[in-house]
Short mmCIF file of C-alpha atoms in Angstrom, two decimals:
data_model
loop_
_atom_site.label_atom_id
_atom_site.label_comp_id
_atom_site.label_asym_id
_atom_site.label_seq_id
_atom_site.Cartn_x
_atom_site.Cartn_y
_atom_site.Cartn_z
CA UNK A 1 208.38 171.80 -78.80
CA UNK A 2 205.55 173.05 -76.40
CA UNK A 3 202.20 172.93 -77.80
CA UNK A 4 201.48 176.86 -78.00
CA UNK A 5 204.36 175.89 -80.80
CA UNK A 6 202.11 172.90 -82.23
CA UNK A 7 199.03 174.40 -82.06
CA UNK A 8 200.01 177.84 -83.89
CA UNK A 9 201.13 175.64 -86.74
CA UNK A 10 198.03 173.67 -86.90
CA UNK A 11 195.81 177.07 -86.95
CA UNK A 12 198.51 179.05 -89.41
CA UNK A 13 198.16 175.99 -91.99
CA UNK A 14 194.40 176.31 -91.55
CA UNK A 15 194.23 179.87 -92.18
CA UNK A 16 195.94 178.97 -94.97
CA UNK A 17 192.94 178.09 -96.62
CA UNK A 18 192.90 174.38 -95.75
CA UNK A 19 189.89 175.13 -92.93
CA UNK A 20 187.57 175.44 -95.63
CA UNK A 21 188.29 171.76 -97.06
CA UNK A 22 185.49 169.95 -95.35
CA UNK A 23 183.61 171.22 -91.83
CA UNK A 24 185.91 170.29 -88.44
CA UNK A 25 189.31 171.18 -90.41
CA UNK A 26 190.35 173.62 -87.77
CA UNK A 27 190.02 170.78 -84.67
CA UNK A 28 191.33 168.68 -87.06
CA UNK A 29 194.59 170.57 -87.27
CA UNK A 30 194.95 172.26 -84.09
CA UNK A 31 194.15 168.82 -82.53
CA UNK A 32 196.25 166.76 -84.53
CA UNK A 33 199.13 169.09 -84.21
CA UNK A 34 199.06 168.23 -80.37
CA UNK A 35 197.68 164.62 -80.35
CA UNK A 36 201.46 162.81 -80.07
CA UNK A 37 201.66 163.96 -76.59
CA UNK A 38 198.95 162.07 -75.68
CA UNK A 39 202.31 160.07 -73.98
CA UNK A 40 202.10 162.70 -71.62
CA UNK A 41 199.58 160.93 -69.56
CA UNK A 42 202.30 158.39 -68.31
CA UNK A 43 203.08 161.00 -65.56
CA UNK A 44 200.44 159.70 -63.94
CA UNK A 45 201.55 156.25 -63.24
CA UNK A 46 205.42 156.44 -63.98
CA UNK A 47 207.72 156.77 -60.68
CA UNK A 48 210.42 159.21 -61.05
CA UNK A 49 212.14 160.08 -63.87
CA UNK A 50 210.77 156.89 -66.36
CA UNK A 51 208.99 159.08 -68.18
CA UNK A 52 211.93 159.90 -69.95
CA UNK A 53 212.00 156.32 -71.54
CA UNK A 54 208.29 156.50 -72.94
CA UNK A 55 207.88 160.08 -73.94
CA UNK A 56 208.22 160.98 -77.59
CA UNK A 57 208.54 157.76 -78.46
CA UNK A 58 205.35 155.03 -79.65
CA UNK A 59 203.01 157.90 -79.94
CA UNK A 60 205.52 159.79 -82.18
CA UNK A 61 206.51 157.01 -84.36
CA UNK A 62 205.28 155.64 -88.24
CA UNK A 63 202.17 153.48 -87.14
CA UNK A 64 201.01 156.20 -84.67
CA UNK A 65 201.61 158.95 -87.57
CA UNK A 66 198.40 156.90 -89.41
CA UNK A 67 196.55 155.49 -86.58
CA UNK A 68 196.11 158.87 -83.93
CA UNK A 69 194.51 160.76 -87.28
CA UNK A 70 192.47 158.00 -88.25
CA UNK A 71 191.04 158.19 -84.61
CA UNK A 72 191.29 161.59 -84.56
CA UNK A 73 188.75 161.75 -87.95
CA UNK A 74 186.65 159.29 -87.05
CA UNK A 75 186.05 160.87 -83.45
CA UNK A 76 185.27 164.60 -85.10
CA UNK A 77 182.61 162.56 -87.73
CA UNK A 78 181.02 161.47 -85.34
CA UNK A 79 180.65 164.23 -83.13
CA UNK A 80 179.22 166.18 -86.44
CA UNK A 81 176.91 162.99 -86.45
CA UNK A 82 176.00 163.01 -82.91
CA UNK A 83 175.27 166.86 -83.21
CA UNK A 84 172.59 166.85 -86.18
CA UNK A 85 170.86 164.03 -84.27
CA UNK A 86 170.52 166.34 -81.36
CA UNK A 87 169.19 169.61 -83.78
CA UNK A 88 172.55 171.13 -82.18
CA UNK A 89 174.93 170.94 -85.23
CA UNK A 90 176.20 174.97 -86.58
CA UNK A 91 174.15 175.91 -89.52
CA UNK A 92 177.01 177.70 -91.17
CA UNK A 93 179.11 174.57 -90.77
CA UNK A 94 180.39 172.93 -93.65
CA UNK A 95 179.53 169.46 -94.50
CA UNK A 96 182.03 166.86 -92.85
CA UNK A 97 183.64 164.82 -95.28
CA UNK A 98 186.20 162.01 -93.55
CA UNK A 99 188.96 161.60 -96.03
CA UNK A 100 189.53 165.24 -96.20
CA UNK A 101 189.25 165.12 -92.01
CA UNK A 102 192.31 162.33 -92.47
CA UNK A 103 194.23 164.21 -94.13
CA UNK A 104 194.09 167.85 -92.69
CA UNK A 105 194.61 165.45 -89.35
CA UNK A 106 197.24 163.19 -90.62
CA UNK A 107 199.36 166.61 -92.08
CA UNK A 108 198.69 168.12 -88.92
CA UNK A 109 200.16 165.05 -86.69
CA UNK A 110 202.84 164.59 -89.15
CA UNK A 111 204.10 168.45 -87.77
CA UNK A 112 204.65 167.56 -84.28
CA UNK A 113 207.58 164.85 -84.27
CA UNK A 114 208.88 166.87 -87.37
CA UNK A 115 209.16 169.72 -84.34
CA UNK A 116 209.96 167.75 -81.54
CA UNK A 117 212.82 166.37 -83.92
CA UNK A 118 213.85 170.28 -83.93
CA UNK A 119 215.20 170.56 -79.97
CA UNK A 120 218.13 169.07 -78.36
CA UNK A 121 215.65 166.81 -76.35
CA UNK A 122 215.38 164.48 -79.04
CA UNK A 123 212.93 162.11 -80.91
CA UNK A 124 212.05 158.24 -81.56
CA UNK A 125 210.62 158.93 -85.06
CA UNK A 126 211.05 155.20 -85.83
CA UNK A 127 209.39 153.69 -82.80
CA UNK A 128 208.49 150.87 -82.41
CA UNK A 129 210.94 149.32 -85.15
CA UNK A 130 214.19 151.52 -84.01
CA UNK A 131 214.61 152.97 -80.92
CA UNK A 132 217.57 155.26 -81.76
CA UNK A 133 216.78 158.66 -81.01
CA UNK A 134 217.32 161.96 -83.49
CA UNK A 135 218.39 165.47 -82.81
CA UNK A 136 217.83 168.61 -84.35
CA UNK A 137 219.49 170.85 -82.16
CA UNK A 138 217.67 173.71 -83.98
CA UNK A 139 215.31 175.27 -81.37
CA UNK A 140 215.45 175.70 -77.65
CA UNK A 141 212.08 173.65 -76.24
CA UNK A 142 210.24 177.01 -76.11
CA UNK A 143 211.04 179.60 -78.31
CA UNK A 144 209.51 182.64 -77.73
CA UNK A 145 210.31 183.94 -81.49
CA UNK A 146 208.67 181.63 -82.75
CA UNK A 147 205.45 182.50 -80.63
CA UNK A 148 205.34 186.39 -81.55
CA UNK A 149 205.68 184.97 -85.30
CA UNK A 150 203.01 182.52 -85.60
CA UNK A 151 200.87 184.21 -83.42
CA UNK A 152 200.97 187.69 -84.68
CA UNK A 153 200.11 186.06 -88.43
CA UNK A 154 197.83 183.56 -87.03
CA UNK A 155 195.52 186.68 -85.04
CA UNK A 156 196.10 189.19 -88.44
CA UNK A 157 194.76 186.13 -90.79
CA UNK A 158 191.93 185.88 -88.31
CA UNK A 159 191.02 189.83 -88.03
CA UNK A 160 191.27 189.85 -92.06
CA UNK A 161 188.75 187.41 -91.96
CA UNK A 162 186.68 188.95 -90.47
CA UNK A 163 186.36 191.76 -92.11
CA UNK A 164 186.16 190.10 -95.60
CA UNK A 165 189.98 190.91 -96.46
CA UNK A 166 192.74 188.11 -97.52
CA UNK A 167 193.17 186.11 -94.68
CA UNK A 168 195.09 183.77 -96.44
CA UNK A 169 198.00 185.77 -97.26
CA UNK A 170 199.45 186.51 -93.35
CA UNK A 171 199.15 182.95 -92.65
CA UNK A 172 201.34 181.82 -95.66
CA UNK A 173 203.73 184.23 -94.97
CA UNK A 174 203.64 183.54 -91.31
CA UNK A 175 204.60 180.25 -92.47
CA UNK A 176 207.45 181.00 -94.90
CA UNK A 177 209.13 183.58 -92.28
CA UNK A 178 208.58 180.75 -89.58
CA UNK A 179 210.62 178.04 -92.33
CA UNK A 180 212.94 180.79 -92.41
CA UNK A 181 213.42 180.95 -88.86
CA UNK A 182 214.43 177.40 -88.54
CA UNK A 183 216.83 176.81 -91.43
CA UNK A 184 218.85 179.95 -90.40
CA UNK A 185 218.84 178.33 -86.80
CA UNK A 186 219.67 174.89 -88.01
CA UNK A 187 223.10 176.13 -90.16
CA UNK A 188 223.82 178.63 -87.25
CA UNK A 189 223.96 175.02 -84.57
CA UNK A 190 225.26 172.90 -87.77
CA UNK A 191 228.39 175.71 -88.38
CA UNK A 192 229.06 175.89 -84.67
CA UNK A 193 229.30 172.12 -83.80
CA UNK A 194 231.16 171.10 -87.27
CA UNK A 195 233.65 174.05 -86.26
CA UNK A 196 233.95 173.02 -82.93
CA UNK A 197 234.08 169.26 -83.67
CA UNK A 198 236.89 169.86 -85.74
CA UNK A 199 239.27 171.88 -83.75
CA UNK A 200 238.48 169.85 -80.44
CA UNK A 201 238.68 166.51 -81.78
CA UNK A 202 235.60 165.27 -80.38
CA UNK A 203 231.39 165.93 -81.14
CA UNK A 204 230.55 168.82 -80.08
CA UNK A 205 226.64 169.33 -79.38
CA UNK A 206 225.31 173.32 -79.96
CA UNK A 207 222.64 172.96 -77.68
CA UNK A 208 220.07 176.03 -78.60
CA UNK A 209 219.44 179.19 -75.54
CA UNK A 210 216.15 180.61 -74.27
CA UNK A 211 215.29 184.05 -75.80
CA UNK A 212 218.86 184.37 -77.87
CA UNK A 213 218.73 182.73 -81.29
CA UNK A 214 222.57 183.57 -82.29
CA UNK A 215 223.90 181.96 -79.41
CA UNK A 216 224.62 178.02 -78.24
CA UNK A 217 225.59 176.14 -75.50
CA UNK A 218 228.68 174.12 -76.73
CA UNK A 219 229.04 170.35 -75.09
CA UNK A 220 231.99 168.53 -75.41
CA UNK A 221 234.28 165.61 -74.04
CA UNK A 222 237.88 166.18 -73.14
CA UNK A 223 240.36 164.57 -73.69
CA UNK A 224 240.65 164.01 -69.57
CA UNK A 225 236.89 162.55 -69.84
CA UNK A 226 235.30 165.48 -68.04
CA UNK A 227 232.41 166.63 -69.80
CA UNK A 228 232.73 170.75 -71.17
CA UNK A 229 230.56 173.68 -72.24
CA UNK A 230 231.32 176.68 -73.67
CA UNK A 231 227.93 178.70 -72.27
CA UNK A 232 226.56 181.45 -74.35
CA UNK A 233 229.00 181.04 -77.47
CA UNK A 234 228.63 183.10 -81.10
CA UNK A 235 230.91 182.58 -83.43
CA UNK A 236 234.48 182.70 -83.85
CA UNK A 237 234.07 186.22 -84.04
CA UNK A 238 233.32 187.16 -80.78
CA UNK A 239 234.93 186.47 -77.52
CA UNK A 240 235.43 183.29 -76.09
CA UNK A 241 233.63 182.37 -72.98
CA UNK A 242 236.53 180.22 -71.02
CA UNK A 243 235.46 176.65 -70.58
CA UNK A 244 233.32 175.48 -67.72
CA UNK A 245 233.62 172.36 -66.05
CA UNK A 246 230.28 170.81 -65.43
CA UNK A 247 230.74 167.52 -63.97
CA UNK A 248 232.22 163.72 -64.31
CA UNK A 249 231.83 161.04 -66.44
CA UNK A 250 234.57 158.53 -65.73
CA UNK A 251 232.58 155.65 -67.36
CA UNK A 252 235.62 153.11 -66.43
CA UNK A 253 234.85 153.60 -62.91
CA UNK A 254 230.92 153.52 -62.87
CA UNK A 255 229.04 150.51 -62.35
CA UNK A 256 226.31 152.45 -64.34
CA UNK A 257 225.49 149.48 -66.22
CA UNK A 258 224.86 146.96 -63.53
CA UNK A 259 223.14 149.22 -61.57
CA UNK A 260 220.46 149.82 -64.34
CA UNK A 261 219.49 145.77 -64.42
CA UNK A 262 218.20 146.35 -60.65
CA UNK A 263 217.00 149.72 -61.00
CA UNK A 264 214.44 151.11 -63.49
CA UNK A 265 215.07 154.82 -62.54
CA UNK A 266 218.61 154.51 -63.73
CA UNK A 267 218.11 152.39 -66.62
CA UNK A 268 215.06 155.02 -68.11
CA UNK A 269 218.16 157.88 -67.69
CA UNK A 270 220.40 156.03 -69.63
CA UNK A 271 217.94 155.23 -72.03
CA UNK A 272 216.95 158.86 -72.76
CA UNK A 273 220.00 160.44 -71.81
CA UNK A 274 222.74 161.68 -74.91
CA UNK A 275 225.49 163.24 -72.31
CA UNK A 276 224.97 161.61 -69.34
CA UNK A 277 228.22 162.39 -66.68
CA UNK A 278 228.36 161.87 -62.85
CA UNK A 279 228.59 164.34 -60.80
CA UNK A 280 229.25 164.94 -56.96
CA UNK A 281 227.34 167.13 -55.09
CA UNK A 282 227.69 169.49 -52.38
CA UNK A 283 226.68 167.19 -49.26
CA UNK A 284 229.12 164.52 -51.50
CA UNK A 285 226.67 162.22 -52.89
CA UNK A 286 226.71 161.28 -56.47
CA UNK A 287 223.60 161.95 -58.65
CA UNK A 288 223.13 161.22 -62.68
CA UNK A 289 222.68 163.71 -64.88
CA UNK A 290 222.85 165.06 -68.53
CA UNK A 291 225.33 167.82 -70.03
CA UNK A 292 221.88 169.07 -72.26
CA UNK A 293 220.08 170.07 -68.98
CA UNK A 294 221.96 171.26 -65.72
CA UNK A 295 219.64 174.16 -65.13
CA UNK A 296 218.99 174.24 -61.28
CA UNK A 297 215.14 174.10 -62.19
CA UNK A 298 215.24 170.55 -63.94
CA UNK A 299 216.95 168.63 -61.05
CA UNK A 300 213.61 166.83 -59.91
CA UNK A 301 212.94 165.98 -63.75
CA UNK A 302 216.58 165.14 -65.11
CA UNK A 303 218.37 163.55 -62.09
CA UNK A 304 218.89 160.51 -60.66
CA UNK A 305 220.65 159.52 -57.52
CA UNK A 306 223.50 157.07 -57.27
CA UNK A 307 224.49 155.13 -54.27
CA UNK A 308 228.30 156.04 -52.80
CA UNK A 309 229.75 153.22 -54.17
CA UNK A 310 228.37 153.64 -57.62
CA UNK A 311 231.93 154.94 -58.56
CA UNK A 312 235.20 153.79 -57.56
CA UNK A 313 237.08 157.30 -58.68
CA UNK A 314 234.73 160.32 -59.82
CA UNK A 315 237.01 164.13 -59.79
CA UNK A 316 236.12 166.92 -57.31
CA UNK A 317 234.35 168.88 -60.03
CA UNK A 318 235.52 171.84 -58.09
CA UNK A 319 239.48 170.73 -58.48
CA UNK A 320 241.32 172.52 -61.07
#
């Protein structure tokens, strides 16, 4: 999830009362809600689309789940340290203790691949032992519901507070609507692809939509081997959007594997990648890319070129 996401659940579970379990708690959460994407900073060095193979993976795994709160606790102790040696430490702060710091941090961190886990994106939650990824496909990435939720408790627990009301109560039942939220989501996307699975023969993914939590994005494979979505679907109830051809995957044909022993770009895609399909382009090149992410606006971060003779037979995705 995005980390307006992580950090609202770090400050909810604080207003929840567990701020006032040793001085720091809020950092302690609203950090530690965030501190798995510290991955992030392999932008900065990675070529491409490689990134895909190291985010949410190390960082979000069992060692890191004990090891980035440790840190995390032991870098907020001493700052409360480093501040009363400098006469700068908050009188009305209260006194630091570091096992309570661990835990509010190590609860907090424990949120964010618990999240992550939540979007069709996908996880490593047992790197480095297994590198299999898991798959909610609960939430879109950013879910604006889940903003106006969190955010209206988190600001009502806050203005209670301050004028000597119970702040506690919004944020706990921020938190119960928000659990809510998410199991209703996860049977709407379990119904839809168990349905769907069943009457098409083959997985079907219900890949989560921006803004529209009763709707999904069905992926499939035909039986002709050309990847399928059913855009915008809810329920067998409503009308059937026809199916939309997307794009190729004619794995027989591909060289796919080969190619990703000499190049890293290709091998990171397939790595990361849970429908990956070939498709031909307008100027008739062939590029890489997944079924979960053909917006227009992702091409630069979920594509990946392929030389011409990657493919010895790949369909005119325009043919009927």
């Amino acid at each position: 999830m995005d980390n307006l996401t992580h950090s609202l659940v770090g400050a909810l579970i604080g207003q929840g009362g567990l701020k006032r379990k040793t001085g720091l708690a809020m950092p302690a959460l609203i950090i530690g809600a965030n501190i798995p994407d510290i991955d992030a900073g392999c932008l900065f060095w990675v070529n491409g689309v490689e990134h895909l193979a190291i985010r949410r993976g190390i960082t979000h795994g069992p060692i890191a789940m004990v090891l980035l709160p440790l840190l995390l606790a032991g870098g907020l102790w001493w700052f409360d340290r480093w501040q009363a040696k400098r006469g700068t430490r908050p009188e009305g702060r209260l006194s630091v203790d570091f096992v309570s710091l661990f835990a509010l941090a190590f609860l907090a961190t424990l949120s964010h691949p618990a999240l992550d886990w939540l979007n069709v994106y996908g996880v490593r939650l047992l790197e480095p032992f297994s590198s299999r990824w898991f798959y909610g496909d609960t939430l879109f990435i950013i879910d604006v519901w889940l903003w106006l939720v969190m955010g209206a408790a988190t600001w009502l627990s806050l203005r209670r507070e301050k004028r000597g009301g119970a702040w506690r109560n919004p944020a706990w039942l921020g938190l119960v609507v928000t659990m809510l939220y998410i199991g209703a989501n996860w049977t709407i996307s379990r119904d839809f692809a168990r349905m769907h699975s069943l009457e098409l023969g083959s997985t079907a993914i219900a890949a989560p939509v921006p803004f529209d939590p009763r709707k999904r994005d069905l992926i499939f494979r035909g039986e002709d081997g050309r990847h399928h979505i059913i855009p915008g679907y809810r329920g067998p109830t409503a009308e059937r959007v026809s199916v939309e051809k997307v794009g190729d995957a004619w794995w027989p044909s591909c060289r796919l594997d080969e190619l990703a022993r000499s190049d890293p770009q290709i091998a990171a895609f397939l790595f990361w990648s849970r429908v990956p399909l070939v498709e031909r382009i307008d100027d008739g090149s062939l590029v890489l890319r997944d079924a979960r992410f053909l917006d227009p606006r992702a091409v630069d971060r979920f594509t990946v070129a392929l030389p011409d003779d990657a493919c010895s037979q790949v369909f005119d995705q325009r043919a009927e």
